[in-house]
JSON list of C-alpha atoms and ligand atoms in Angstrom, two decimals:
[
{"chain": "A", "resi": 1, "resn": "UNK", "atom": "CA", "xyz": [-23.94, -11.68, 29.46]},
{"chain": "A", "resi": 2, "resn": "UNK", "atom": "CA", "xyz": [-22.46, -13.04, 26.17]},
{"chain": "A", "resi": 3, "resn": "UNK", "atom": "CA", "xyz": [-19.49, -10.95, 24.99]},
{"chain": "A", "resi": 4, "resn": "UNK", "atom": "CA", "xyz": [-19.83, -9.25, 21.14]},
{"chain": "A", "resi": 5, "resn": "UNK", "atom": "CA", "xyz": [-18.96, -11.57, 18.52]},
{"chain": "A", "resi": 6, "resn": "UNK", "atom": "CA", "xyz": [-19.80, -9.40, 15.65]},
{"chain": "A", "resi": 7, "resn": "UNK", "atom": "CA", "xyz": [-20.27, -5.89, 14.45]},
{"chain": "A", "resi": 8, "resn": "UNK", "atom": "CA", "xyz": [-21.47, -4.05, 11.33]},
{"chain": "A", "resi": 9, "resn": "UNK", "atom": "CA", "xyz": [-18.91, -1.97, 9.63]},
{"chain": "A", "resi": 10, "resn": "UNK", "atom": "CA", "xyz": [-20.02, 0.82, 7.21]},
{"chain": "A", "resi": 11, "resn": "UNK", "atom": "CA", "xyz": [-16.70, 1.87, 5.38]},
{"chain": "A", "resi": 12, "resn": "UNK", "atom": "CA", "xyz": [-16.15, 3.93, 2.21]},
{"chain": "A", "resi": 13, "resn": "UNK", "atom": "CA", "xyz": [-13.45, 1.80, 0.03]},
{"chain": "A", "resi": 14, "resn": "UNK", "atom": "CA", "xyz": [-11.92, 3.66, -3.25]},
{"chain": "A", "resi": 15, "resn": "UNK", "atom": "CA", "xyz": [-15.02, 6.01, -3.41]},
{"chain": "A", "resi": 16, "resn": "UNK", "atom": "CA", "xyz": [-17.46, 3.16, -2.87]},
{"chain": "A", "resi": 17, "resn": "UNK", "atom": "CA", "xyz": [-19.33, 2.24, 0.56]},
{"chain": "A", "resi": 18, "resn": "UNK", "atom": "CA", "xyz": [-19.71, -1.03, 2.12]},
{"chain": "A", "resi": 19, "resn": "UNK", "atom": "CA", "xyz": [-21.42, -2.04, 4.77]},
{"chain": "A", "resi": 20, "resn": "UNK", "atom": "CA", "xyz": [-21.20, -5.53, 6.40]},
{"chain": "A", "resi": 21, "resn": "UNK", "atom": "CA", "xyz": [-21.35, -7.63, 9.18]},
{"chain": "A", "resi": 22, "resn": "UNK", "atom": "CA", "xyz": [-17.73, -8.89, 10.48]},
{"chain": "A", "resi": 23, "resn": "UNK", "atom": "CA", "xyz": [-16.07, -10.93, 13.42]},
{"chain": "A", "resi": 24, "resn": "UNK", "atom": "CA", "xyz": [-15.48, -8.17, 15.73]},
{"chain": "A", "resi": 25, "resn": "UNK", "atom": "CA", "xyz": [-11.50, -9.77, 15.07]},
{"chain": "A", "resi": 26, "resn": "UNK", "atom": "CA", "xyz": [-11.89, -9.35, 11.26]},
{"chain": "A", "resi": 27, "resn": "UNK", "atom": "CA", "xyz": [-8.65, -7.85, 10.23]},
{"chain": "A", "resi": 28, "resn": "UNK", "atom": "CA", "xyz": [-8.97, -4.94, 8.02]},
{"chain": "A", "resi": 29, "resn": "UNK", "atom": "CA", "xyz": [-6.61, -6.97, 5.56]},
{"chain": "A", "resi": 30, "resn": "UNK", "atom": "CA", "xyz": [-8.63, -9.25, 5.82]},
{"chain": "A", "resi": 31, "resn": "UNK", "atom": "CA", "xyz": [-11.80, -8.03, 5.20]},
{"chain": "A", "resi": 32, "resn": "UNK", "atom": "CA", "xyz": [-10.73, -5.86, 2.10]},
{"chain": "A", "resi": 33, "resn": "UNK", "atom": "CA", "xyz": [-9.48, -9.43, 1.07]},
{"chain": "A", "resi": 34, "resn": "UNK", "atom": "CA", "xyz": [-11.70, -11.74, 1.74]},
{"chain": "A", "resi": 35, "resn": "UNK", "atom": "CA", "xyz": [-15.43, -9.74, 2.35]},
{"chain": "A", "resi": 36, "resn": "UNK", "atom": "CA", "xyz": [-14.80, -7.13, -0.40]},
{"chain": "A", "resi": 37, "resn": "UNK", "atom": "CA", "xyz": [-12.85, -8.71, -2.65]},
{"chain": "A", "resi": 38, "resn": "UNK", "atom": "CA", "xyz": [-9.95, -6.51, -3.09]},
{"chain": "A", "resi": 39, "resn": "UNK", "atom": "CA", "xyz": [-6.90, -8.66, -2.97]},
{"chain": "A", "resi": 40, "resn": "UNK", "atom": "CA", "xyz": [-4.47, -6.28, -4.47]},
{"chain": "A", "resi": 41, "resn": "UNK", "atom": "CA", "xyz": [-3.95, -5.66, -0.75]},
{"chain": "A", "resi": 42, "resn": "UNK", "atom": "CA", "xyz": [-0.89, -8.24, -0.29]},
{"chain": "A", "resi": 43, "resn": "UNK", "atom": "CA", "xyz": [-0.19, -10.07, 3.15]},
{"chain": "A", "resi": 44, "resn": "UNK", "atom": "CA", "xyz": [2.95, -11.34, 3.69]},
{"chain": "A", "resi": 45, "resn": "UNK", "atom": "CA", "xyz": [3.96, -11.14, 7.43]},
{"chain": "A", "resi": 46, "resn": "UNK", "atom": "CA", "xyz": [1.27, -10.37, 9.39]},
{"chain": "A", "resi": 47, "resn": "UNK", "atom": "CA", "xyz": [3.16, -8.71, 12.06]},
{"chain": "A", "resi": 48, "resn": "UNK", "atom": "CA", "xyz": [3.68, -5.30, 11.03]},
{"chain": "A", "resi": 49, "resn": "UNK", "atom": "CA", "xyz": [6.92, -6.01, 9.42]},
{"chain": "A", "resi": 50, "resn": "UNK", "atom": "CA", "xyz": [6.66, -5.82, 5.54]},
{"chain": "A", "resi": 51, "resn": "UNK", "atom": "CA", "xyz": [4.46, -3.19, 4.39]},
{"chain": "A", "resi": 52, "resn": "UNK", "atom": "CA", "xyz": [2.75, -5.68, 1.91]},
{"chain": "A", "resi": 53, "resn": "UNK", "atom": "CA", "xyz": [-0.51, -4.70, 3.25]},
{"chain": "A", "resi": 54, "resn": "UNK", "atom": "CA", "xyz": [0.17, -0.79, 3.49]},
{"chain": "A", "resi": 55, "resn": "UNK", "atom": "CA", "xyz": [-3.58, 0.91, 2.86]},
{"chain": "A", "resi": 56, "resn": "UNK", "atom": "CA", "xyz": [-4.49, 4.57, 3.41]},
{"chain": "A", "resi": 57, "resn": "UNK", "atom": "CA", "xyz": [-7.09, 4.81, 5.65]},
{"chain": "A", "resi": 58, "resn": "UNK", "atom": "CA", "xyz": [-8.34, 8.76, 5.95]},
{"chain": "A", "resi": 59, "resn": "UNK", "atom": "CA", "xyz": [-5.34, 9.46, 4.24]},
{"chain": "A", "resi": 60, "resn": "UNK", "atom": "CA", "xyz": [-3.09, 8.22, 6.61]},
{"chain": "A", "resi": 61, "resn": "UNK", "atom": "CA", "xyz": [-0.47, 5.05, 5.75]},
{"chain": "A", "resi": 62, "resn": "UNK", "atom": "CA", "xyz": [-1.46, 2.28, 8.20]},
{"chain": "A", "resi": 63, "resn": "UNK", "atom": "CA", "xyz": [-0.61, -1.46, 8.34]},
{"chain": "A", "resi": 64, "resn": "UNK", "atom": "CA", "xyz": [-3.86, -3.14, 7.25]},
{"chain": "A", "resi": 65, "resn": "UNK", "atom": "CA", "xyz": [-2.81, -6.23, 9.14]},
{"chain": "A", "resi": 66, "resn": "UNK", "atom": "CA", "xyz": [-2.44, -4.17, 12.64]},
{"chain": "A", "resi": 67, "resn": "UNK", "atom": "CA", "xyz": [-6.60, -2.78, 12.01]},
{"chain": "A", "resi": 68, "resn": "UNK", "atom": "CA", "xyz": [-8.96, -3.96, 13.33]},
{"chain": "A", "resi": 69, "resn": "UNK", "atom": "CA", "xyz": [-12.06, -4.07, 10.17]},
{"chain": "A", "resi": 70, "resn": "UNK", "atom": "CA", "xyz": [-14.21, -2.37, 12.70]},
{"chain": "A", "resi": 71, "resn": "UNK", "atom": "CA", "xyz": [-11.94, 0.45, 13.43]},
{"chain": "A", "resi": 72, "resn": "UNK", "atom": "CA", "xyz": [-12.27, 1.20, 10.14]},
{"chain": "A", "resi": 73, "resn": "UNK", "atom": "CA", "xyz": [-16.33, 2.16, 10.33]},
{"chain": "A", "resi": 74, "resn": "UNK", "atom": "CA", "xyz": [-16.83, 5.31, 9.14]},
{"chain": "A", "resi": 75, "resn": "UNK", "atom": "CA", "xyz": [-13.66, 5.55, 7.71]},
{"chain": "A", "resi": 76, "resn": "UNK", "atom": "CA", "xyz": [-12.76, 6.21, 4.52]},
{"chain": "A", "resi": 77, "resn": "UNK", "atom": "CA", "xyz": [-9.95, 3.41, 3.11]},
{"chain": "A", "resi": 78, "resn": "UNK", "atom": "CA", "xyz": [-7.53, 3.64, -0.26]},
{"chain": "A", "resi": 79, "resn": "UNK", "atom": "CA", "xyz": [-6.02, 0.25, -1.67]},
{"chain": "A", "resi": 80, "resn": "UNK", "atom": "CA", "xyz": [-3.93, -0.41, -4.63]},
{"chain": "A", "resi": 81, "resn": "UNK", "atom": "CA", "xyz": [-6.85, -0.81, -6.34]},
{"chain": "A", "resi": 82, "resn": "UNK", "atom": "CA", "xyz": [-7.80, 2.99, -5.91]},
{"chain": "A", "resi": 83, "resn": "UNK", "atom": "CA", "xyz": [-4.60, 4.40, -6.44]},
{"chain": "A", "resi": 84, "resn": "UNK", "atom": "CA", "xyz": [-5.39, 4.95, -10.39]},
{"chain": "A", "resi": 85, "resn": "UNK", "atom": "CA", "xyz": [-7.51, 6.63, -11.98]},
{"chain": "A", "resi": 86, "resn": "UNK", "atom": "CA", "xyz": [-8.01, 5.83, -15.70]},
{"chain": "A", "resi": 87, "resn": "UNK", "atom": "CA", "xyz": [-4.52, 5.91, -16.50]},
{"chain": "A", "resi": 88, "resn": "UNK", "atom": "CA", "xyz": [-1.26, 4.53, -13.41]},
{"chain": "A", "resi": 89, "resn": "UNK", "atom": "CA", "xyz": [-0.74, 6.80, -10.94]},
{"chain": "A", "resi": 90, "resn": "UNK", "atom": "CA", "xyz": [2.58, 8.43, -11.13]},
{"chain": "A", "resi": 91, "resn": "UNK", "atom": "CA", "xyz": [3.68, 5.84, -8.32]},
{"chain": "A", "resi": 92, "resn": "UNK", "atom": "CA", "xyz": [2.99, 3.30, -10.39]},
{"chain": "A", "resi": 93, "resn": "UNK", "atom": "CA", "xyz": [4.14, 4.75, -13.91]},
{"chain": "A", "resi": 94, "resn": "UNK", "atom": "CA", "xyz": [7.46, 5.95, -11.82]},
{"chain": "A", "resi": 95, "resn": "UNK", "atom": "CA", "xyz": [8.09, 1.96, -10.30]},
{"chain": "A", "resi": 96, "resn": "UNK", "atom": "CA", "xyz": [7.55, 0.64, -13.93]},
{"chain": "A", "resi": 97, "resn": "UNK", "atom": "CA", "xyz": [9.98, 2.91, -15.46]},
{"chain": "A", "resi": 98, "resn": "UNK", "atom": "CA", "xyz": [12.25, 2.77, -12.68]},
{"chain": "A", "resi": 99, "resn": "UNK", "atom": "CA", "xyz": [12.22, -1.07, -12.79]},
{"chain": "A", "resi": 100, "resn": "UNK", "atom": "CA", "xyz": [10.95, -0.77, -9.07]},
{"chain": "A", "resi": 101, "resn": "UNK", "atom": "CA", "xyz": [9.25, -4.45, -9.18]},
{"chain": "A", "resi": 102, "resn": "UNK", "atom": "CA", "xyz": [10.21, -7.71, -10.12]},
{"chain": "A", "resi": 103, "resn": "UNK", "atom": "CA", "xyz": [7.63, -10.38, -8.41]},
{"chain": "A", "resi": 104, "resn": "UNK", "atom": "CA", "xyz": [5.51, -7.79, -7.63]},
{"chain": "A", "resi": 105, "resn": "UNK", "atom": "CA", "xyz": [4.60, -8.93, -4.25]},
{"chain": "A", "resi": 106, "resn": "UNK", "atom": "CA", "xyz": [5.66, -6.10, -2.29]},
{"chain": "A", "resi": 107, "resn": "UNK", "atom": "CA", "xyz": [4.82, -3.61, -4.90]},
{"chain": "A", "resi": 108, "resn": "UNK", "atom": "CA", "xyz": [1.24, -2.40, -3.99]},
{"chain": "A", "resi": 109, "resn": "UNK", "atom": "CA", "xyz": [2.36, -1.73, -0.51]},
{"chain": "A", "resi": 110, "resn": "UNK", "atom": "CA", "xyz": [5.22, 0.46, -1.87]},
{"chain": "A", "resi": 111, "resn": "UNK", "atom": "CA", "xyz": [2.79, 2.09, -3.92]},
{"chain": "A", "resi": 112, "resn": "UNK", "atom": "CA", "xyz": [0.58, 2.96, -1.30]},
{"chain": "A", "resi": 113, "resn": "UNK", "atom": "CA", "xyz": [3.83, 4.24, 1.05]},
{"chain": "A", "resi": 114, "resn": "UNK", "atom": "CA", "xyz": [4.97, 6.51, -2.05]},
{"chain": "A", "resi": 115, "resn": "UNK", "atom": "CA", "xyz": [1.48, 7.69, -2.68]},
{"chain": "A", "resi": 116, "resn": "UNK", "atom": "CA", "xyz": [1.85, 8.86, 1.13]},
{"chain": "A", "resi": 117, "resn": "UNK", "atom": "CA", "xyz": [5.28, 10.41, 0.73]},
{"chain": "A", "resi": 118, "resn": "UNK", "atom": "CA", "xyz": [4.72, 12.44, -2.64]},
{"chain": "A", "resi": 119, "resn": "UNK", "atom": "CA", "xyz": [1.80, 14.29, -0.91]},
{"chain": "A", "resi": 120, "resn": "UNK", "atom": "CA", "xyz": [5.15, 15.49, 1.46]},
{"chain": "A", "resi": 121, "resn": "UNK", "atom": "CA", "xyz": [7.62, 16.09, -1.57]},
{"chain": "A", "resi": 122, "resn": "UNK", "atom": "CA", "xyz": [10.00, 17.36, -1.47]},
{"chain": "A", "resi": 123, "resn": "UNK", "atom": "CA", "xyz": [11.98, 15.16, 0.24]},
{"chain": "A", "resi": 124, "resn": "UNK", "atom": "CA", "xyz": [15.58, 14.07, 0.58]},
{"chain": "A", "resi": 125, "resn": "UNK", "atom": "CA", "xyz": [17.44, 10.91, 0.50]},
{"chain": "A", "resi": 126, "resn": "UNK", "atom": "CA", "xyz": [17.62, 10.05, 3.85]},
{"chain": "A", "resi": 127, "resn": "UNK", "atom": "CA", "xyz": [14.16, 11.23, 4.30]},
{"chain": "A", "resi": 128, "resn": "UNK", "atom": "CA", "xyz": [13.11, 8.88, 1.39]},
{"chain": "A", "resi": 129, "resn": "UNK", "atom": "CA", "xyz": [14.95, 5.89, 2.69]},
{"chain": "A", "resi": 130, "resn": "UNK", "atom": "CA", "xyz": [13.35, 6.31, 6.20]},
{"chain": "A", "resi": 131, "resn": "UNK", "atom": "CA", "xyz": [9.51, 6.76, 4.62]},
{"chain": "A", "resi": 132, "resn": "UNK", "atom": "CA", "xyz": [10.81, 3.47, 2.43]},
{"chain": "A", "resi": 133, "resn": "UNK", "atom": "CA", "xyz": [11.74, 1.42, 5.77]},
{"chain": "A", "resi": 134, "resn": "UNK", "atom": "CA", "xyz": [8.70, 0.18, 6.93]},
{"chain": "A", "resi": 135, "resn": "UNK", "atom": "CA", "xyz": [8.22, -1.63, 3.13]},
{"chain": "A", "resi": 136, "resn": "UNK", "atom": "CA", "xyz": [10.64, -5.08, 3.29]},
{"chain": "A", "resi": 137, "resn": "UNK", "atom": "CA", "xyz": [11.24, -6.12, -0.78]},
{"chain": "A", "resi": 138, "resn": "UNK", "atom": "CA", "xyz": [11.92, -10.02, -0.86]},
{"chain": "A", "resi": 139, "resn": "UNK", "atom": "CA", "xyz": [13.09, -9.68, -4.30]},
{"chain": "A", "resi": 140, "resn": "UNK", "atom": "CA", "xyz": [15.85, -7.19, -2.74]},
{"chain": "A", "resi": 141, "resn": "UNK", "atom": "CA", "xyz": [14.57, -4.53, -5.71]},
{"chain": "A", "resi": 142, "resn": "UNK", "atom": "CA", "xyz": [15.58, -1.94, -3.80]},
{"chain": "A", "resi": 143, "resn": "UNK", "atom": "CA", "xyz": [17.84, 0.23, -5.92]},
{"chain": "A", "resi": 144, "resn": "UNK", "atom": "CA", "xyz": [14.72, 0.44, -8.36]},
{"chain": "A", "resi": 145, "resn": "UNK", "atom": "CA", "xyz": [12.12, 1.26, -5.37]},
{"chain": "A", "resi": 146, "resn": "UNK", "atom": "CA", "xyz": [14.62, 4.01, -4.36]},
{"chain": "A", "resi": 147, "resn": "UNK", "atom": "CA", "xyz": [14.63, 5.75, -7.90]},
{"chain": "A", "resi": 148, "resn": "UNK", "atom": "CA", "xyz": [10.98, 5.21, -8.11]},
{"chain": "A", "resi": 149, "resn": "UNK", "atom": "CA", "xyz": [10.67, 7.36, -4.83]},
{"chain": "A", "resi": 150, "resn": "UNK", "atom": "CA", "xyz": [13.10, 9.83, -5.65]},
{"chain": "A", "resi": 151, "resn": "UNK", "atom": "CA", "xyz": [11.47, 10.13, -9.26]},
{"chain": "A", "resi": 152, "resn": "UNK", "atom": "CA", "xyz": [8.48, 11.24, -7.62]},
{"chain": "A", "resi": 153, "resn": "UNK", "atom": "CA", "xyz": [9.41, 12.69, -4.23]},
{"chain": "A", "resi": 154, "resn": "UNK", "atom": "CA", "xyz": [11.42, 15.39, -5.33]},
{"chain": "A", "resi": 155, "resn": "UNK", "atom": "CA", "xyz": [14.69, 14.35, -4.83]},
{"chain": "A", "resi": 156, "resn": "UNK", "atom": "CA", "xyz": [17.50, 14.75, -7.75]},
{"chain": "A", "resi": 157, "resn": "UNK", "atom": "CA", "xyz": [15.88, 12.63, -10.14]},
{"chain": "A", "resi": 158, "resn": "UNK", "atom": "CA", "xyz": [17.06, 9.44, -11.08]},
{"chain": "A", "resi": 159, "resn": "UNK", "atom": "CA", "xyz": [17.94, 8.61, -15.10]},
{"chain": "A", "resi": 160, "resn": "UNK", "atom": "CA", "xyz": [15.74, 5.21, -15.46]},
{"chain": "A", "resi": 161, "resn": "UNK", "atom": "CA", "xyz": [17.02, 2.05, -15.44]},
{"chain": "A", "resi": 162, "resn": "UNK", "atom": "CA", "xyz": [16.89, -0.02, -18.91]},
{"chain": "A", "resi": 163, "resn": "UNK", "atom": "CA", "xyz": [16.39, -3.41, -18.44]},
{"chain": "A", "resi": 164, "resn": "UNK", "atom": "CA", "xyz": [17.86, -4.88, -21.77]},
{"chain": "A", "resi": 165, "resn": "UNK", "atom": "CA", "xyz": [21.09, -2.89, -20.53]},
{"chain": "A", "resi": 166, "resn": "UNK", "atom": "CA", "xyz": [20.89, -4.65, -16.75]},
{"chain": "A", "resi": 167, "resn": "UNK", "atom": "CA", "xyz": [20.29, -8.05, -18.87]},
{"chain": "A", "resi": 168, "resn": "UNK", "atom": "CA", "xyz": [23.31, -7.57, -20.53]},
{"chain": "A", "resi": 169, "resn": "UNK", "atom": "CA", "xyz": [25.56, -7.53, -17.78]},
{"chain": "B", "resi": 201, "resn": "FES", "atom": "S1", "xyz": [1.40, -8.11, 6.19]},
{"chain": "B", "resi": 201, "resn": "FES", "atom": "FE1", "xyz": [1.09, -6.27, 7.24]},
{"chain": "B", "resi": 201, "resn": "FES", "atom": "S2", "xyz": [3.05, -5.49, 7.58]},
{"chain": "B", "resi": 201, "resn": "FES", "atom": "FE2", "xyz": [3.40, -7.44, 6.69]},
{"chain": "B", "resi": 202, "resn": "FES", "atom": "S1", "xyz": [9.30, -7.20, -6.00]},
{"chain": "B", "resi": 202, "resn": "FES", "atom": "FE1", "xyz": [9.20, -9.19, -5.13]},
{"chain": "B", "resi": 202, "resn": "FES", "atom": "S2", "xyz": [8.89, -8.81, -3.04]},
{"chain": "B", "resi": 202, "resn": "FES", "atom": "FE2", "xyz": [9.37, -6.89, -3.84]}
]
């Protein structure tokens, strides 16, 4: 008996459905990636660590690098490249004014976390900064992130930053 190799996935992606055959090992990462395409989806540890590759898969935040493609069938999966709709999502209009992103790398996973945690607003600091944990910022852009999610979570709002001011310094 030869052990399954491959499956066919049927998953609904930003509104749209795909079907396709996968490695039964496929990542989900790596299929929005590399089979559909969608590369906002960032990968930068593959361990669970960073958050780069934070998706929302039936509404729920998950690690995209920790799926399995083919526990996604019948699912339905939101990327980065979902998240507007016409115009930026508040996430995104809220880490632009806030200054929340500098490389950009990490930023579509912290999208995805804060479009998770403004569906929970209000919440407080500490709350904030525990949702924000699981999302690791090499650029160390933290202080914007955290305005960013307090902009839009509910907590006392935070005056944005300007960056000709921060240049000055
Ligand atoms: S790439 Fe998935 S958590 Fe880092
Ligand atoms: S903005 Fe560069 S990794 Fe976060």
């Amino acid at each position: 008996m030869s052990a399954i190799s491959e499956a066919s996935v049927t998953v609904e992606v930003n509104g749209r459905r795909y079907r396709r055959q996968v490695p039964v090992r496929r990542l989900l990462s790596d299929f929005l990636r590399h089979d559909l395409g969608l590369t906002g989806t960032h990968v930068g540890c593959e361990h669970g660590v960073c958050g780069a590759c934070n998706v929302r898969v039936d509404g729920e935040l998950v690690r995209a690098c920790l799926m399995l493609a083919v526990q996604a069938d019948g699912r339905r999966v939101q990327t980065i490249e979902g998240l507007a709709d016409g115009e930026l999502h508040p996430v995104q209009r809220a880490l632009l004014e806030h200054y929340g992103l500098q490389c950009g790398f990490c930023t579509p996973g912290v999208a995805m976390t804060l479009s998770s945690i403004t569906e929970r607003a209000p919440l407080d600091d500490e709350q904030i900064s525990e949702e924000l944990s699981g999302n690791l910022c090499r650029c160390t852009g933290y202080a914007g992130i955290l305005a960013a999610a307090r902009a839009v979570a509910g907590a006392a709002p935070t005056p944005p930053i300007d960056p000709g001011e921060d240049a000055q310094r």
